[in-house]
CSV table of C-alpha atoms and ligand atoms in Angstrom, one decimal:
chain,number,residue,atom,x,y,z
A,29,MET,CA,-4.3,11.0,55.5
A,30,ILE,CA,-7.1,11.4,53.1
A,31,LYS,CA,-8.7,14.8,52.8
A,32,ALA,CA,-11.6,15.9,50.6
A,33,VAL,CA,-12.4,19.6,50.3
A,34,ASN,CA,-15.7,20.8,48.8
A,35,LEU,CA,-16.0,17.7,46.7
A,36,CYS,CA,-18.8,17.8,44.1
A,37,LYS,CA,-19.9,15.1,41.6
A,38,THR,CA,-23.1,15.2,39.5
A,39,PHE,CA,-24.6,12.7,37.1
A,40,GLY,CA,-26.8,14.7,34.8
A,41,LYS,CA,-29.0,16.7,37.1
A,42,ILE,CA,-28.4,14.5,40.2
A,43,LYS,CA,-26.0,15.8,42.7
A,44,ALA,CA,-24.5,12.5,43.9
A,45,VAL,CA,-21.9,14.2,46.0
A,46,ASP,CA,-22.7,17.8,47.0
A,47,ASN,CA,-19.9,19.9,48.4
A,48,VAL,CA,-18.5,17.3,50.9
A,49,ASN,CA,-15.7,18.0,53.3
A,50,LEU,CA,-14.2,15.0,54.8
A,51,GLU,CA,-10.9,14.1,56.5
A,52,ILE,CA,-9.9,10.6,57.4
A,53,ASN,CA,-7.1,10.4,59.9
A,54,GLN,CA,-4.6,7.6,60.7
A,55,GLY,CA,-6.2,4.8,62.7
A,56,GLU,CA,-9.8,6.0,62.3
A,57,VAL,CA,-12.5,3.6,61.4
A,58,ILE,CA,-15.2,5.5,59.7
A,59,CYS,CA,-18.6,4.1,58.8
A,60,ILE,CA,-20.6,5.9,56.2
A,61,ILE,CA,-24.4,5.2,56.4
A,62,GLY,CA,-27.4,6.6,54.6
A,63,PRO,CA,-30.4,5.8,52.5
A,64,SER,CA,-30.1,4.1,49.1
A,65,GLY,CA,-29.1,6.5,46.4
A,66,SER,CA,-27.8,9.1,48.8
A,67,GLY,CA,-24.4,9.1,47.2
A,68,LYS,CA,-22.3,6.9,49.6
A,69,SER,CA,-20.8,4.9,46.8
A,70,THR,CA,-20.0,7.9,44.7
A,71,LEU,CA,-18.4,9.6,47.6
A,72,ILE,CA,-16.1,6.7,48.5
A,73,ARG,CA,-15.3,6.1,44.9
A,74,CYS,CA,-14.3,9.7,44.5
A,75,LEU,CA,-11.8,9.2,47.3
A,76,HIS,CA,-10.0,6.6,45.2
A,77,GLY,CA,-10.3,8.4,41.8
A,78,LEU,CA,-12.8,5.9,40.5
A,79,GLU,CA,-15.0,8.8,39.9
A,80,THR,CA,-13.6,12.1,38.8
A,81,PRO,CA,-15.2,15.0,40.8
A,82,GLU,CA,-16.2,18.1,38.9
A,83,SER,CA,-14.9,20.4,41.6
A,84,GLY,CA,-13.2,20.2,44.9
A,85,GLU,CA,-9.9,18.8,45.9
A,86,LEU,CA,-8.6,15.5,47.1
A,87,TYR,CA,-5.4,15.2,49.2
A,88,ILE,CA,-3.6,12.0,50.0
A,89,ASP,CA,-0.9,12.4,52.7
A,90,ASP,CA,-1.1,16.2,52.0
A,91,LYS,CA,-0.3,15.7,48.3
A,92,LYS,CA,-3.0,17.1,46.0
A,93,ILE,CA,-4.4,14.7,43.5
A,94,ASP,CA,-4.5,16.1,40.0
A,95,PHE,CA,-7.4,14.3,38.3
A,96,SER,CA,-6.2,15.2,34.8
A,97,LYS,CA,-3.1,13.1,35.4
A,98,ASN,CA,-2.3,9.5,36.3
A,99,ASN,CA,-2.2,9.3,40.1
A,100,SER,CA,-1.6,5.6,40.5
A,101,LYS,CA,1.4,6.1,42.8
A,102,GLU,CA,-0.5,8.2,45.3
A,103,LEU,CA,-3.8,6.3,45.0
A,104,SER,CA,-2.2,2.9,45.4
A,105,LYS,CA,-1.4,3.9,49.0
A,106,ILE,CA,-5.1,3.3,49.5
A,107,GLY,CA,-6.8,-0.1,49.1
A,108,PHE,CA,-10.3,-0.5,47.8
A,109,VAL,CA,-12.8,-3.3,48.3
A,110,PHE,CA,-15.9,-3.5,46.1
A,111,GLN,CA,-19.3,-4.8,46.8
A,112,SER,CA,-19.1,-7.2,43.8
A,113,PHE,CA,-15.5,-8.3,44.7
A,114,ASN,CA,-14.1,-7.7,41.2
A,115,LEU,CA,-11.6,-10.5,41.5
A,116,PHE,CA,-9.8,-11.5,38.3
A,117,PRO,CA,-11.6,-14.6,37.2
A,118,HIS,CA,-8.9,-16.0,34.9
A,119,LYS,CA,-6.2,-15.8,37.7
A,120,THR,CA,-5.8,-18.0,40.7
A,121,VAL,CA,-6.3,-16.6,44.2
A,122,LEU,CA,-2.6,-16.1,44.7
A,123,GLU,CA,-2.1,-14.5,41.3
A,124,ASN,CA,-4.9,-12.1,42.1
A,125,LEU,CA,-2.9,-11.0,45.1
A,126,THR,CA,0.5,-10.9,43.5
A,127,LEU,CA,-0.4,-9.2,40.2
A,128,GLY,CA,-0.4,-5.7,41.6
A,129,PRO,CA,2.9,-5.9,43.5
A,130,ILE,CA,4.7,-7.6,40.7
A,131,LYS,CA,3.4,-5.5,37.8
A,132,ALA,CA,2.8,-2.1,39.4
A,133,PHE,CA,5.6,-2.0,42.0
A,134,GLY,CA,8.2,-4.3,40.6
A,135,VAL,CA,8.3,-6.6,43.6
A,136,SER,CA,9.9,-10.0,42.8
A,137,GLN,CA,7.6,-12.9,42.2
A,138,LYS,CA,9.1,-14.7,45.2
A,139,ASP,CA,8.6,-11.9,47.6
A,140,ALA,CA,5.1,-11.1,46.3
A,141,GLU,CA,4.1,-14.8,46.7
A,142,GLU,CA,5.5,-14.9,50.2
A,143,THR,CA,3.5,-11.8,51.2
A,144,GLY,CA,0.5,-13.1,49.4
A,145,ARG,CA,0.5,-16.4,51.3
A,146,LYS,CA,0.9,-14.6,54.6
A,147,LEU,CA,-2.1,-12.4,53.8
A,148,LEU,CA,-4.2,-15.3,52.7
A,149,ALA,CA,-3.4,-17.0,56.0
A,150,ARG,CA,-4.4,-13.8,57.7
A,151,VAL,CA,-7.9,-13.9,56.1
A,152,GLY,CA,-8.2,-17.6,56.8
A,153,LEU,CA,-7.8,-18.8,53.2
A,154,ALA,CA,-4.3,-20.3,53.2
A,155,ASP,CA,-5.6,-23.5,51.6
A,156,LYS,CA,-7.2,-21.7,48.6
A,157,GLU,CA,-4.2,-20.1,46.9
A,158,ASN,CA,-4.5,-22.3,43.8
A,159,SER,CA,-8.2,-22.0,43.5
A,160,TYR,CA,-9.9,-19.8,40.9
A,161,PRO,CA,-12.4,-17.2,42.1
A,162,SER,CA,-15.4,-19.1,40.6
A,163,GLN,CA,-14.6,-21.9,43.0
A,164,LEU,CA,-15.0,-19.8,46.1
A,165,SER,CA,-18.1,-18.7,48.1
A,166,GLY,CA,-19.0,-15.1,48.3
A,167,GLY,CA,-17.6,-14.6,51.7
A,168,GLN,CA,-14.3,-16.2,50.6
A,169,LYS,CA,-14.2,-14.0,47.5
A,170,GLN,CA,-14.5,-10.9,49.6
A,171,ARG,CA,-11.8,-12.1,52.0
A,172,VAL,CA,-9.5,-12.6,49.0
A,173,ALA,CA,-10.4,-9.1,47.8
A,174,ILE,CA,-9.4,-7.8,51.2
A,175,ALA,CA,-6.2,-9.7,51.1
A,176,ARG,CA,-5.5,-8.3,47.6
A,177,ALA,CA,-6.0,-4.8,48.9
A,178,LEU,CA,-3.6,-5.5,51.8
A,179,CYS,CA,-1.0,-6.7,49.3
A,180,GLN,CA,-0.1,-3.2,48.3
A,181,ASN,CA,0.6,-2.5,52.0
A,182,PRO,CA,-1.9,0.3,52.1
A,183,GLU,CA,-2.2,3.1,54.6
A,184,ALA,CA,-5.9,2.9,54.5
A,185,ILE,CA,-8.6,0.7,52.9
A,186,LEU,CA,-11.9,1.9,51.6
A,187,PHE,CA,-14.9,-0.4,51.4
A,188,ASP,CA,-18.1,0.1,49.4
A,189,GLU,CA,-20.8,-2.2,51.0
A,190,PRO,CA,-18.4,-5.2,51.3
A,191,THR,CA,-21.1,-7.4,52.6
A,192,SER,CA,-24.2,-6.4,50.6
A,193,ALA,CA,-23.7,-9.0,47.9
A,194,LEU,CA,-23.3,-11.8,50.5
A,195,ASP,CA,-25.6,-14.5,51.8
A,196,PRO,CA,-26.4,-13.7,55.5
A,197,GLU,CA,-24.4,-16.6,56.9
A,198,MET,CA,-21.2,-15.2,55.2
A,199,ILE,CA,-21.5,-11.6,56.4
A,200,GLY,CA,-19.9,-12.5,59.7
A,201,GLU,CA,-16.7,-13.9,58.4
A,202,VAL,CA,-16.0,-10.8,56.3
A,203,LEU,CA,-16.9,-8.4,59.1
A,204,ASN,CA,-14.6,-10.3,61.5
A,205,VAL,CA,-11.7,-9.8,59.1
A,206,MET,CA,-12.5,-6.1,59.0
A,207,LYS,CA,-12.8,-5.9,62.7
A,208,GLU,CA,-9.4,-7.6,63.1
A,209,LEU,CA,-7.9,-5.0,60.7
A,210,ALA,CA,-9.4,-2.2,62.8
A,211,ASP,CA,-8.1,-3.7,66.0
A,212,GLU,CA,-4.6,-3.8,64.4
A,213,GLY,CA,-4.9,-0.1,63.8
A,214,MET,CA,-5.5,-0.1,60.1
A,215,THR,CA,-7.4,3.0,58.9
A,216,LEU,CA,-10.7,2.0,57.4
A,217,ALA,CA,-13.6,3.9,55.7
A,218,VAL,CA,-16.6,1.7,55.2
A,219,VAL,CA,-19.9,2.3,53.4
A,220,THR,CA,-22.2,-0.1,55.1
A,221,HIS,CA,-25.7,-1.1,56.0
A,222,GLU,CA,-24.4,-3.2,58.9
A,223,MET,CA,-25.4,-0.9,61.8
A,224,GLY,CA,-24.1,-3.5,64.3
A,225,PHE,CA,-20.7,-3.3,62.8
A,226,ALA,CA,-20.8,0.5,62.8
A,227,LYS,CA,-21.8,0.6,66.4
A,228,LYS,CA,-19.2,-1.8,67.6
A,229,VAL,CA,-16.2,-1.0,65.5
A,230,ALA,CA,-16.5,2.6,64.1
A,231,THR,CA,-14.6,5.5,65.7
A,232,ARG,CA,-16.8,7.9,63.7
A,233,VAL,CA,-20.1,7.5,61.9
A,234,ILE,CA,-21.0,9.7,59.0
A,235,PHE,CA,-24.6,10.0,57.9
A,236,VAL,CA,-25.0,11.0,54.2
A,237,ASP,CA,-28.3,12.1,52.6
A,238,SER,CA,-28.8,13.6,49.1
A,239,GLY,CA,-25.1,13.8,48.6
A,240,LYS,CA,-24.4,15.8,51.7
A,241,ILE,CA,-22.9,14.9,55.1
A,242,VAL,CA,-25.9,15.6,57.3
A,243,GLU,CA,-24.5,14.5,60.6
A,244,GLU,CA,-21.4,12.9,62.0
A,245,GLY,CA,-20.2,11.8,65.4
A,246,THR,CA,-19.3,8.8,67.5
A,247,PRO,CA,-21.5,5.7,67.2
A,248,ASP,CA,-23.1,6.7,70.5
A,249,GLN,CA,-23.9,10.2,69.3
A,250,ILE,CA,-25.3,9.0,66.0
A,251,PHE,CA,-27.3,6.0,67.1
A,252,GLU,CA,-28.3,7.0,70.7
A,253,ASN,CA,-28.7,10.7,70.3
A,254,PRO,CA,-29.4,11.7,66.7
A,255,GLN,CA,-30.0,15.4,66.1
A,256,SER,CA,-31.3,15.9,62.6
A,257,PRO,CA,-34.8,14.8,61.7
A,258,ARG,CA,-33.5,13.0,58.6
A,259,LEU,CA,-31.1,10.8,60.6
A,260,LYS,CA,-33.9,10.1,63.1
A,261,GLU,CA,-36.2,9.1,60.3
A,262,PHE,CA,-33.5,6.9,58.7
A,263,LEU,CA,-32.7,5.2,62.0
A,264,SER,CA,-36.4,4.6,62.8
A,265,GLN,CA,-36.7,2.7,59.5
A,266,ILE,CA,-33.8,0.4,60.2
A,267,ILE,CA,-34.7,-0.4,63.8
A,268,HIS,CA,-34.3,-4.1,63.2
A,269,MET,CA,-30.5,-3.8,63.9
B,8,MET,CA,-14.4,-40.6,-16.4
B,9,ASN,CA,-11.6,-40.5,-18.9
B,10,ALA,CA,-11.1,-36.8,-18.3
B,11,ILE,CA,-10.7,-37.3,-14.5
B,12,GLU,CA,-8.0,-39.9,-15.0
B,13,ARG,CA,-6.3,-37.8,-17.6
B,14,ILE,CA,-6.3,-34.6,-15.6
B,15,LEU,CA,-6.0,-35.6,-12.0
B,16,THR,CA,-2.7,-37.2,-12.3
B,17,PRO,CA,-0.6,-37.5,-9.1
B,18,GLU,CA,1.5,-34.7,-10.4
B,19,ASN,CA,-1.4,-32.3,-11.0
B,20,LEU,CA,-3.0,-33.3,-7.7
B,21,LYS,CA,0.3,-32.4,-6.0
B,22,PHE,CA,0.2,-29.1,-7.8
B,23,MET,CA,-3.4,-28.5,-6.5
B,24,LEU,CA,-2.3,-29.4,-3.0
B,25,LEU,CA,0.5,-27.0,-3.2
B,26,GLY,CA,-2.0,-24.3,-4.1
B,27,ALA,CA,-4.2,-25.4,-1.1
B,28,LYS,CA,-1.2,-25.1,1.1
B,29,TYR,CA,-0.5,-21.6,-0.1
B,30,SER,CA,-4.2,-20.7,0.4
B,31,LEU,CA,-3.9,-21.8,4.0
B,32,LEU,CA,-0.6,-20.0,4.6
B,33,ILE,CA,-2.0,-16.8,3.1
B,34,ALA,CA,-5.0,-17.0,5.3
B,35,ILE,CA,-2.9,-17.7,8.4
B,36,PHE,CA,-0.5,-14.8,7.9
B,37,ALA,CA,-3.4,-12.5,6.9
B,38,LEU,CA,-5.2,-13.5,10.1
B,39,ILE,CA,-2.2,-12.7,12.2
B,40,GLY,CA,-1.6,-9.4,10.5
B,41,GLY,CA,-5.3,-8.6,10.6
B,42,SER,CA,-5.4,-9.3,14.4
B,43,VAL,CA,-2.6,-6.9,15.1
B,44,LEU,CA,-4.2,-4.2,12.9
B,45,GLY,CA,-7.7,-5.0,14.3
B,46,LEU,CA,-6.5,-4.8,17.9
B,47,LEU,CA,-4.7,-1.5,17.2
B,48,ALA,CA,-7.8,-0.1,15.5
B,49,ALA,CA,-10.1,-1.3,18.4
B,50,VAL,CA,-7.9,0.4,21.0
B,51,ALA,CA,-7.7,3.5,18.9
B,52,LYS,CA,-11.5,3.6,18.5
B,53,MET,CA,-11.9,3.5,22.3
B,54,SER,CA,-9.1,5.9,23.0
B,55,LYS,CA,-9.6,9.3,24.6
B,56,ILE,CA,-7.4,10.8,21.8
B,57,LYS,CA,-9.6,12.2,19.1
B,58,PRO,CA,-7.2,12.0,16.1
B,59,ALA,CA,-6.7,8.3,17.0
B,60,ARG,CA,-10.4,7.7,16.9
B,61,ILE,CA,-10.8,9.5,13.6
B,62,ILE,CA,-7.9,7.7,11.9
B,63,ALA,CA,-9.3,4.3,13.1
B,64,ASN,CA,-12.8,5.2,11.9
B,65,ILE,CA,-11.6,6.3,8.5
B,66,TYR,CA,-9.6,3.1,8.1
B,67,VAL,CA,-12.6,0.9,9.0
B,68,GLU,CA,-15.1,2.8,6.9
B,69,VAL,CA,-12.9,2.9,3.8
B,70,ILE,CA,-12.1,-0.8,3.9
B,71,ARG,CA,-15.6,-1.9,4.7
B,72,GLY,CA,-17.1,0.5,2.1
B,73,THR,CA,-15.0,-0.7,-0.9
B,74,PRO,CA,-14.7,-4.1,-2.7
B,75,MET,CA,-11.8,-6.3,-1.5
B,76,MET,CA,-10.7,-6.9,-5.1
B,77,LEU,CA,-10.3,-3.2,-5.6
B,78,GLN,CA,-8.1,-3.1,-2.4
B,79,ILE,CA,-5.9,-5.9,-3.7
B,80,LEU,CA,-5.5,-4.3,-7.1
B,81,VAL,CA,-4.7,-0.9,-5.6
B,82,LEU,CA,-2.0,-2.4,-3.5
B,83,TYR,CA,-0.6,-4.7,-6.3
B,84,LEU,CA,-0.8,-2.3,-9.2
B,85,CYS,CA,-0.3,1.0,-7.5
B,86,GLY,CA,2.0,0.0,-4.6
B,87,PRO,CA,5.2,0.4,-6.7
B,88,VAL,CA,4.0,3.7,-8.1
B,89,ILE,CA,3.3,5.1,-4.6
B,90,THR,CA,6.6,4.0,-3.1
B,91,LYS,CA,8.3,5.6,-6.1
B,92,ALA,CA,6.6,8.8,-5.6
B,93,LEU,CA,7.2,8.9,-1.9
B,94,PHE,CA,10.6,7.2,-1.4
B,95,ASN,CA,11.8,7.0,-5.0
B,96,PHE,CA,11.9,3.3,-4.5
B,97,VAL,CA,10.5,0.8,-7.1
B,98,PHE,CA,9.9,-2.9,-6.4
B,99,THR,CA,8.4,-5.8,-8.3
B,100,PRO,CA,5.5,-6.8,-6.2
B,101,ASN,CA,5.3,-10.4,-5.1
B,102,PRO,CA,1.7,-11.4,-5.6
B,103,VAL,CA,1.5,-13.6,-2.5
B,104,LEU,CA,3.2,-11.1,-0.3
B,105,VAL,CA,1.1,-8.2,-1.5
B,106,GLY,CA,-2.0,-10.4,-1.3
B,107,ILE,CA,-1.3,-11.3,2.4
B,108,ILE,CA,-0.9,-7.6,3.2
B,109,ALA,CA,-4.0,-6.6,1.4
B,110,ILE,CA,-6.1,-9.3,3.0
B,111,ALA,CA,-4.6,-8.5,6.4
B,112,ILE,CA,-5.6,-4.8,6.0
B,113,ASN,CA,-9.1,-5.9,5.0
B,114,SER,CA,-9.4,-8.4,7.8
B,115,GLY,CA,-8.2,-5.9,10.4
B,116,ALA,CA,-11.0,-3.5,9.6
B,117,TYR,CA,-13.6,-6.2,10.1
B,118,SER,CA,-12.1,-7.7,13.2
B,119,SER,CA,-11.6,-4.4,14.9
B,120,GLU,CA,-15.4,-4.4,15.6
B,121,LEU,CA,-15.1,-7.9,17.0
B,122,PHE,CA,-12.2,-6.8,19.3
B,123,ARG,CA,-14.0,-3.7,20.4
B,124,SER,CA,-17.2,-5.4,21.4
B,125,ALA,CA,-15.3,-8.2,23.2
B,126,ILE,CA,-13.2,-5.7,25.1
B,127,GLN,CA,-16.2,-3.6,26.0
B,128,SER,CA,-18.1,-6.7,27.2
B,129,VAL,CA,-15.6,-7.2,30.0
B,130,ASP,CA,-17.1,-6.0,33.2
B,131,LYS,CA,-16.2,-2.4,34.2
B,132,GLY,CA,-15.4,-3.6,37.6
B,133,GLN,CA,-12.3,-5.4,36.2
B,134,TRP,CA,-10.9,-2.0,35.1
B,135,GLU,CA,-11.7,-0.5,38.4
B,136,ALA,CA,-10.1,-3.3,40.4
B,137,ALA,CA,-7.0,-3.1,38.2
B,138,GLN,CA,-6.8,0.6,38.8
B,139,THR,CA,-7.0,0.3,42.5
B,140,ILE,CA,-4.1,-2.1,42.6
B,141,GLY,CA,-2.0,0.3,40.6
B,142,LEU,CA,-1.9,-1.3,37.1
B,143,SER,CA,-1.5,1.1,34.2
B,144,TYR,CA,-3.8,1.1,31.1
B,145,THR,CA,-1.5,-1.1,29.1
B,146,GLN,CA,-1.0,-3.5,32.0
B,147,THR,CA,-4.7,-3.8,32.6
B,148,MET,CA,-5.3,-4.4,28.9
B,149,LYS,CA,-2.6,-7.1,28.7
B,150,GLU,CA,-3.1,-8.8,32.0
B,151,ILE,CA,-6.8,-8.5,32.7
B,152,ILE,CA,-9.0,-7.4,29.8
B,153,ILE,CA,-7.6,-9.1,26.7
B,154,PRO,CA,-7.3,-12.6,28.3
B,155,GLN,CA,-11.0,-12.3,29.3
B,156,ALA,CA,-12.1,-10.9,25.9
B,157,PHE,CA,-10.1,-13.6,24.1
B,158,LYS,CA,-12.5,-16.3,25.2
B,159,ARG,CA,-15.5,-14.4,23.8
B,160,ILE,CA,-13.8,-13.6,20.6
B,161,LEU,CA,-12.6,-17.1,19.8
B,162,PRO,CA,-15.6,-18.6,18.0
B,163,PRO,CA,-16.3,-15.6,15.7
B,164,TYR,CA,-12.5,-15.4,15.1
B,165,ILE,CA,-12.3,-18.9,13.8
B,166,ASN,CA,-15.1,-18.0,11.5
B,167,GLU,CA,-13.0,-15.1,10.3
B,168,PHE,CA,-10.3,-17.6,9.5
B,169,ILE,CA,-12.7,-19.5,7.2
B,170,VAL,CA,-13.7,-16.2,5.5
B,171,LEU,CA,-10.0,-15.5,4.8
B,172,ILE,CA,-9.4,-18.9,3.3
B,173,LYS,CA,-12.1,-18.1,0.8
B,174,ASP,CA,-11.0,-14.5,0.3
B,175,SER,CA,-7.5,-15.7,-0.6
B,176,SER,CA,-9.0,-17.1,-3.8
B,177,LEU,CA,-9.3,-13.4,-5.0
B,178,LEU,CA,-5.5,-13.4,-5.3
B,179,ALA,CA,-5.8,-15.8,-8.3
B,180,ASN,CA,-6.6,-12.5,-10.2
B,181,ILE,CA,-3.1,-11.2,-9.6
B,182,GLY,CA,-1.4,-14.5,-10.3
B,183,ALA,CA,-0.6,-15.5,-6.7
B,184,VAL,CA,0.0,-19.2,-6.2
B,185,GLU,CA,-3.1,-20.5,-4.3
B,186,LEU,CA,-5.7,-23.1,-4.8
B,187,LEU,CA,-8.1,-21.4,-7.2
B,188,HIS,CA,-5.1,-20.3,-9.3
B,189,SER,CA,-3.8,-23.8,-9.5
B,190,ALA,CA,-7.2,-25.0,-10.6
B,191,GLN,CA,-7.3,-22.4,-13.3
B,192,VAL,CA,-3.8,-23.2,-14.5
B,193,ILE,CA,-4.6,-26.9,-14.9
B,194,GLY,CA,-7.9,-26.0,-16.5
B,195,ALA,CA,-6.2,-23.9,-19.1
B,196,LYS,CA,-3.6,-26.6,-19.8
B,197,PHE,CA,-6.2,-29.3,-20.5
B,198,TYR,CA,-9.0,-27.2,-21.9
B,199,ASN,CA,-11.2,-28.6,-19.2
B,200,TYR,CA,-12.2,-26.5,-16.2
B,201,LEU,CA,-14.9,-28.7,-14.7
B,202,VAL,CA,-12.6,-31.3,-13.2
B,203,PRO,CA,-10.0,-29.0,-11.6
B,204,LEU,CA,-12.7,-26.6,-10.3
B,205,LEU,CA,-14.6,-29.5,-8.8
B,206,CYS,CA,-11.4,-30.7,-7.2
B,207,ALA,CA,-10.7,-27.3,-5.8
B,208,THR,CA,-14.3,-27.2,-4.5
B,209,VAL,CA,-13.8,-30.4,-2.6
B,210,MET,CA,-10.5,-29.2,-1.2
B,211,TYR,CA,-12.0,-25.9,0.0
B,212,LEU,CA,-14.9,-27.7,1.6
B,213,VAL,CA,-12.7,-30.3,3.4
B,214,VAL,CA,-10.7,-27.5,5.0
B,215,THR,CA,-13.6,-25.1,5.9
B,216,LEU,CA,-15.9,-27.9,7.2
B,217,PHE,CA,-13.1,-29.3,9.3
B,218,ILE,CA,-12.4,-25.9,10.8
B,219,SER,CA,-16.0,-25.1,11.5
B,220,PHE,CA,-16.4,-28.5,13.1
B,221,CYS,CA,-13.5,-27.7,15.4
B,222,ALA,CA,-14.9,-24.3,16.1
B,223,ARG,CA,-18.2,-25.7,17.2
B,224,LYS,CA,-16.5,-28.2,19.5
B,225,LEU,CA,-14.4,-25.5,21.1
B,226,GLU,CA,-17.5,-23.3,21.5
B,227,ARG,CA,-19.2,-26.0,23.4
B,228,ARG,CA,-16.1,-26.6,25.6
B,229,LEU,CA,-15.9,-22.9,26.4
B,230,ALA,CA,-19.6,-22.7,27.2
B,231,GLU,CA,-19.2,-25.6,29.7
B,232,SER,CA,-16.3,-23.9,31.5
B,233,ASP,CA,-18.3,-20.8,32.2
C,4,LIG,N1,-22.6,6.2,36.8
C,4,LIG,C1,-23.8,6.8,37.1
C,4,LIG,N2,-24.5,7.4,36.2
C,4,LIG,C2,-25.6,8.1,36.5
C,4,LIG,N3,-26.1,8.3,37.7
C,4,LIG,C3,-25.4,7.7,38.7
C,4,LIG,C4,-24.2,6.9,38.5
C,4,LIG,N4,-23.8,6.5,39.7
C,4,LIG,C5,-24.6,6.9,40.6
C,4,LIG,N5,-25.6,7.7,40.1
C,4,LIG,C6,-26.7,8.3,40.8
C,4,LIG,O1,-26.1,9.1,41.8
C,4,LIG,C7,-26.9,9.0,43.0
C,4,LIG,C8,-26.0,8.4,44.1
C,4,LIG,O2,-25.7,7.1,43.8
C,4,LIG,P1,-24.8,6.2,44.8
C,4,LIG,O3,-24.6,4.9,44.1
C,4,LIG,O4,-23.6,6.9,45.1
C,4,LIG,O5,-25.7,6.0,46.0
C,4,LIG,P2,-25.6,5.0,47.3
C,4,LIG,O6,-25.7,5.8,48.5
C,4,LIG,O7,-24.3,4.3,47.1
C,4,LIG,O8,-26.8,4.0,47.1
C,4,LIG,P3,-26.9,2.5,47.5
C,4,LIG,O9,-27.1,2.4,49.0
C,4,LIG,O10,-28.1,2.0,46.8
C,4,LIG,O11,-25.7,1.8,47.0
C,4,LIG,C9,-28.1,8.1,42.7
C,4,LIG,O12,-29.2,8.9,42.4
C,4,LIG,C10,-27.7,7.4,41.5
C,4,LIG,O13,-28.8,7.1,40.7
C,5,LIG,MG1,-23.8,2.2,46.8
């Protein structure tokens, strides 16, 4: 569904993504883990064209993405959820959801609102449609952001540390929504520090260090039987999971 | 005392108020025209297209680097010559109309910086979120960025309005109907400039102080809603 071939992205001298090959297939739940600054965000952002790689190729549904052009049609098949939510503060919750479908895809306002309400109910926020983002808690904001991503009826959703900006007591509600999505068969790729979530929900775990995929496998393989010294060291440091 | 009664007749006061009304109208239309030009220049300055950036920069530098009176005179005195040379079309310039255009061009150069910094102060994440839901550049600008930038721009923008009300007095030099011009006309008629100029001073102050009072109120209101 999403395929990256020899992807490279550097910032000055830093190789944030260093020759990465990655294929995300339908129904997979991929968790990307790794130390801070290892390039996880840059990698997942490259998969949605939020960063333009210097070299390498990106395919969405076997269609090659040409980064010199506008790819909004292909890329909007993929949803994206940010660490800092990035809701539109001057729009209501429902407007945040319906803006994309109405403006980008020409869905009628009535249909968009109907879908929007359904999705808000799905993330447990049916009563918040007329609120503004500033009136919501962090966990609620992130659930709205997930509903917004769902509005474009995506084939997959990418997450960049969706719970890192949240107070601990709100992490659970967001992870639960994500787990439900996974259980319904949605394809997910999640950069996360929540090892418990990775263990329980992931079908595949990818360990990234210094811009490279160092090791990948099932949660069992990665967490119970790590091979590379760097992964072992990383896991020993986050034993408190 | 005598002079005041003699000069500030209801008729002359009405004439001055008409001038004041024109000053306000000139400032309002120049502000609108200047906003359009300023917004275009701001977008061009931030554009990926190099010629657009160059043109916008030349526009801003030329206008900011030359006196406004010169710009008004160029447009007023040379406008017909230029259109004759280019399109073989001669017109008698209307001082008010030419004045509005000249002030709008001038204001656009200054407000382009205002627009640019306000647009750039909107969080980068807003652009990214808009991109991920499929919005185009223009849609993102219109739906997401400009509404948020607008709030930041409002207080300095009202200040720009006050500047334009004062700038409109330059048009007295090309004979446009406006407040300072009215004062000068009356002054010439009665061989007394003190009274009409003082009267104009009061009228300018009433308008500008009132506007800056509103601006401060609005600013406080906006600060609260953040
Ligand atoms: N816009 C940028 N400009 C310059 N350097 C950047 C930029 N974005 C990322 N980097 C650098 O690229 C490297 C990878 O960053 P990235 O944010 O992808 O790491 P990460 O794994 O997501 O880290 P974290 O867990 O802290 O979020 C880091 O060294 C970072 O400093
Ligand atoms: Mg990151």
